[in-house]
Amino acid sequence: MSQILCPKCGAKTEKLYKNTCRECFLKTFTLAELPLVLHANTCAKCGARFDRNKWRDVGDLDEIVIRTVEDALLIHKEADDVEIYVNPHQMTPHFYKVRVEVDAMVEGESLHQDLRAEVRVIRGACDRCSRMAGGYFEGILQIRATNRLPTAEEIDSCKIICADMVDRLWKKGDRLAFITNSSDSKDGADLYLGSCNACRHICKSISNELGGSFTESATLHSHKEGKDIYRMTYAMRLPEFMSGDIILFKG
Ligand SMILES: [Zn+2]
Ligand SMILES: [Zn+2]
């Protein structure tokens, strides 16, 4: 078999990798890099993760630690068929030791690298939890009925629809879908919600299940940094006649 000399170390080799022998190539090639210390920003209350300027619901703390490591891991751009195995080990509630194994193909050679990192867990308050705690709301959903008062059962049904919808929207990524407050008024009930998107979805869902229609209106709430801040009111009107009512016609 023909042998070549490595231009770098002079050793005999059968194949050149980036113009050097295999040993010289492996000495200078770094498959993966990982900072020794990483920080995982989480919400102490709901467990969300802060990353790329946004709070997101990722999963449990192990999952957040794995994502934090994967996001910080740099793999050489010439690596193919990359397989990454992240093994998080919780030392304390605030501190993880993580072992990472990377397997990949480079220049037709299968390479393996072990890395280690520490992940420090930082607990704060996310956008959702801090706004909920501060009583924040964007929209008021008024439950009323046309030419009558809504029944207690109807108000309960509306509140259940509201709670279900808020849960569904939160899972879909609307982090401001939450109920801040609810109060019974003499002509129905008022629900205070963190997101207008949630108000609209809830009104549509109530219309589908109980009938009726809703209107949307804005009222000027305050000025902030030269901008007008509006609060939205969603007036849900349940139908005048409930299903099961007998309507008498005068003949
Ligand atoms: Zn060499
Ligand atoms: Zn939170």
mmCIF file of N, CA, C and O in Angstrom, residues 21-54:
data_model
loop_
_atom_site.group_PDB
_atom_site.id
_atom_site.type_symbol
_atom_site.label_atom_id
_atom_site.label_comp_id
_atom_site.label_asym_id
_atom_site.label_seq_id
_atom_site.Cartn_x
_atom_site.Cartn_y
_atom_site.Cartn_z
ATOM 1 N N CYS A 21 -1.418 13.709 9.057
ATOM 2 C CA CYS A 21 -1.758 12.335 9.414
ATOM 3 C C CYS A 21 -2.911 12.338 10.418
ATOM 4 O O CYS A 21 -3.299 13.385 10.933
ATOM 5 N N ARG A 22 -3.435 11.159 10.715
ATOM 6 C CA ARG A 22 -4.594 11.060 11.598
ATOM 7 C C ARG A 22 -4.292 11.644 12.988
ATOM 8 O O ARG A 22 -5.087 12.380 13.556
ATOM 9 N N GLU A 23 -3.108 11.309 13.530
ATOM 10 C CA GLU A 23 -2.748 11.777 14.875
ATOM 11 C C GLU A 23 -2.670 13.304 14.926
ATOM 12 O O GLU A 23 -3.170 13.929 15.853
ATOM 13 N N CYS A 24 -2.010 13.894 13.911
ATOM 14 C CA CYS A 24 -1.901 15.363 13.881
ATOM 15 C C CYS A 24 -3.281 16.003 13.738
ATOM 16 O O CYS A 24 -3.576 17.024 14.362
ATOM 17 N N PHE A 25 -4.112 15.368 12.919
ATOM 18 C CA PHE A 25 -5.460 15.890 12.702
ATOM 19 C C PHE A 25 -6.256 15.877 14.008
ATOM 20 O O PHE A 25 -6.870 16.868 14.400
ATOM 21 N N LEU A 26 -6.189 14.736 14.728
ATOM 22 C CA LEU A 26 -6.970 14.617 15.964
ATOM 23 C C LEU A 26 -6.460 15.558 17.052
ATOM 24 O O LEU A 26 -7.217 16.004 17.899
ATOM 25 N N LYS A 27 -5.136 15.863 17.020
ATOM 26 C CA LYS A 27 -4.565 16.768 18.019
ATOM 27 C C LYS A 27 -5.132 18.175 17.890
ATOM 28 O O LYS A 27 -5.288 18.886 18.870
ATOM 29 N N THR A 28 -5.416 18.583 16.660
ATOM 30 C CA THR A 28 -5.840 19.971 16.462
ATOM 31 C C THR A 28 -7.344 20.105 16.250
ATOM 32 O O THR A 28 -7.889 21.199 16.341
ATOM 33 N N PHE A 29 -8.022 18.978 15.989
ATOM 34 C CA PHE A 29 -9.450 19.075 15.685
ATOM 35 C C PHE A 29 -10.276 18.980 16.964
ATOM 36 O O PHE A 29 -10.099 18.060 17.760
ATOM 37 N N THR A 30 -11.166 19.939 17.171
ATOM 38 C CA THR A 30 -12.058 19.891 18.329
ATOM 39 C C THR A 30 -13.472 19.652 17.835
ATOM 40 O O THR A 30 -14.046 20.482 17.136
ATOM 41 N N LEU A 31 -14.014 18.494 18.183
ATOM 42 C CA LEU A 31 -15.354 18.133 17.723
ATOM 43 C C LEU A 31 -16.420 18.991 18.389
ATOM 44 O O LEU A 31 -17.325 19.497 17.732
ATOM 45 N N ALA A 32 -16.306 19.143 19.720
ATOM 46 C CA ALA A 32 -17.358 19.865 20.440
ATOM 47 C C ALA A 32 -16.755 20.727 21.533
ATOM 48 O O ALA A 32 -15.717 20.389 22.101
ATOM 49 N N GLU A 33 -17.402 21.849 21.797
ATOM 50 C CA GLU A 33 -16.963 22.740 22.871
ATOM 51 C C GLU A 33 -18.158 23.105 23.736
ATOM 52 O O GLU A 33 -19.261 23.284 23.225
ATOM 53 N N LEU A 34 -17.888 23.225 25.032
ATOM 54 C CA LEU A 34 -18.959 23.542 25.976
ATOM 55 C C LEU A 34 -18.371 24.375 27.113
ATOM 56 O O LEU A 34 -17.348 23.997 27.678
ATOM 57 N N PRO A 35 -18.993 25.525 27.459
ATOM 58 C CA PRO A 35 -18.490 26.296 28.602
ATOM 59 C C PRO A 35 -18.554 25.447 29.876
ATOM 60 O O PRO A 35 -19.430 24.589 30.005
ATOM 61 N N LEU A 36 -17.642 25.678 30.800
ATOM 62 C CA LEU A 36 -17.594 24.867 32.021
ATOM 63 C C LEU A 36 -18.775 25.150 32.942
ATOM 64 O O LEU A 36 -19.248 24.277 33.651
ATOM 65 N N VAL A 37 -19.220 26.413 32.941
ATOM 66 C CA VAL A 37 -20.326 26.798 33.824
ATOM 67 C C VAL A 37 -21.442 27.416 32.994
ATOM 68 O O VAL A 37 -21.206 28.308 32.183
ATOM 69 N N LEU A 38 -22.652 26.893 33.196
ATOM 70 C CA LEU A 38 -23.817 27.423 32.480
ATOM 71 C C LEU A 38 -24.873 27.834 33.502
ATOM 72 O O LEU A 38 -24.880 27.337 34.624
ATOM 73 N N HIS A 39 -25.753 28.736 33.076
ATOM 74 C CA HIS A 39 -26.827 29.177 33.961
ATOM 75 C C HIS A 39 -28.173 28.878 33.324
ATOM 76 O O HIS A 39 -28.398 29.201 32.161
ATOM 77 N N ALA A 40 -29.056 28.249 34.104
ATOM 78 C CA ALA A 40 -30.421 27.989 33.635
ATOM 79 C C ALA A 40 -31.353 28.932 34.385
ATOM 80 O O ALA A 40 -31.428 28.891 35.611
ATOM 81 N N ASN A 41 -32.026 29.812 33.639
ATOM 82 C CA ASN A 41 -32.948 30.761 34.266
ATOM 83 C C ASN A 41 -34.350 30.173 34.285
ATOM 84 O O ASN A 41 -34.913 29.868 33.235
ATOM 85 N N THR A 42 -34.894 30.033 35.488
ATOM 86 C CA THR A 42 -36.213 29.412 35.606
ATOM 87 C C THR A 42 -37.124 30.272 36.479
ATOM 88 O O THR A 42 -36.665 31.142 37.206
ATOM 89 N N CYS A 43 -38.430 29.994 36.383
ATOM 90 C CA CYS A 43 -39.395 30.670 37.251
ATOM 91 C C CYS A 43 -39.606 29.800 38.488
ATOM 92 O O CYS A 43 -39.906 28.615 38.370
ATOM 93 N N ALA A 44 -39.440 30.402 39.662
ATOM 94 C CA ALA A 44 -39.564 29.650 40.908
ATOM 95 C C ALA A 44 -40.982 29.120 41.100
ATOM 96 O O ALA A 44 -41.191 28.105 41.752
ATOM 97 N N LYS A 45 -41.961 29.803 40.499
ATOM 98 C CA LYS A 45 -43.348 29.425 40.757
ATOM 99 C C LYS A 45 -43.868 28.381 39.770
ATOM 100 O O LYS A 45 -44.373 27.345 40.169
ATOM 101 N N CYS A 46 -43.733 28.644 38.458
ATOM 102 C CA CYS A 46 -44.344 27.739 37.475
ATOM 103 C C CYS A 46 -43.313 26.871 36.762
ATOM 104 O O CYS A 46 -43.688 25.965 36.017
ATOM 105 N N GLY A 47 -42.015 27.136 36.950
ATOM 106 C CA GLY A 47 -40.993 26.291 36.338
ATOM 107 C C GLY A 47 -40.692 26.604 34.881
ATOM 108 O O GLY A 47 -40.028 25.821 34.204
ATOM 109 N N ALA A 48 -41.163 27.754 34.365
ATOM 110 C CA ALA A 48 -40.854 28.128 32.981
ATOM 111 C C ALA A 48 -39.363 28.428 32.842
ATOM 112 O O ALA A 48 -38.673 28.667 33.832
ATOM 113 N N ARG A 49 -38.874 28.397 31.595
ATOM 114 C CA ARG A 49 -37.468 28.697 31.342
ATOM 115 C C ARG A 49 -37.359 29.995 30.555
ATOM 116 O O ARG A 49 -38.125 30.212 29.608
ATOM 117 N N PHE A 50 -36.385 30.845 30.935
ATOM 118 C CA PHE A 50 -36.126 32.069 30.182
ATOM 119 C C PHE A 50 -34.978 31.816 29.233
ATOM 120 O O PHE A 50 -33.890 31.431 29.638
ATOM 121 N N ASP A 51 -35.254 32.005 27.939
ATOM 122 C CA ASP A 51 -34.182 31.823 26.970
ATOM 123 C C ASP A 51 -34.510 32.596 25.706
ATOM 124 O O ASP A 51 -35.678 32.747 25.360
ATOM 125 N N ARG A 52 -33.513 33.149 25.053
ATOM 126 C CA ARG A 52 -33.669 34.020 23.885
ATOM 127 C C ARG A 52 -34.755 35.080 24.129
ATOM 128 O O ARG A 52 -35.698 35.230 23.358
ATOM 129 N N ASN A 53 -34.626 35.783 25.257
ATOM 130 C CA ASN A 53 -35.513 36.905 25.598
ATOM 131 C C ASN A 53 -36.973 36.539 25.794
ATOM 132 O O ASN A 53 -37.842 37.399 25.706
ATOM 133 N N LYS A 54 -37.249 35.267 26.017
ATOM 134 C CA LYS A 54 -38.648 34.866 26.181
ATOM 135 C C LYS A 54 -38.792 33.785 27.239
ATOM 136 O O LYS A 54 -37.921 32.926 27.373
#
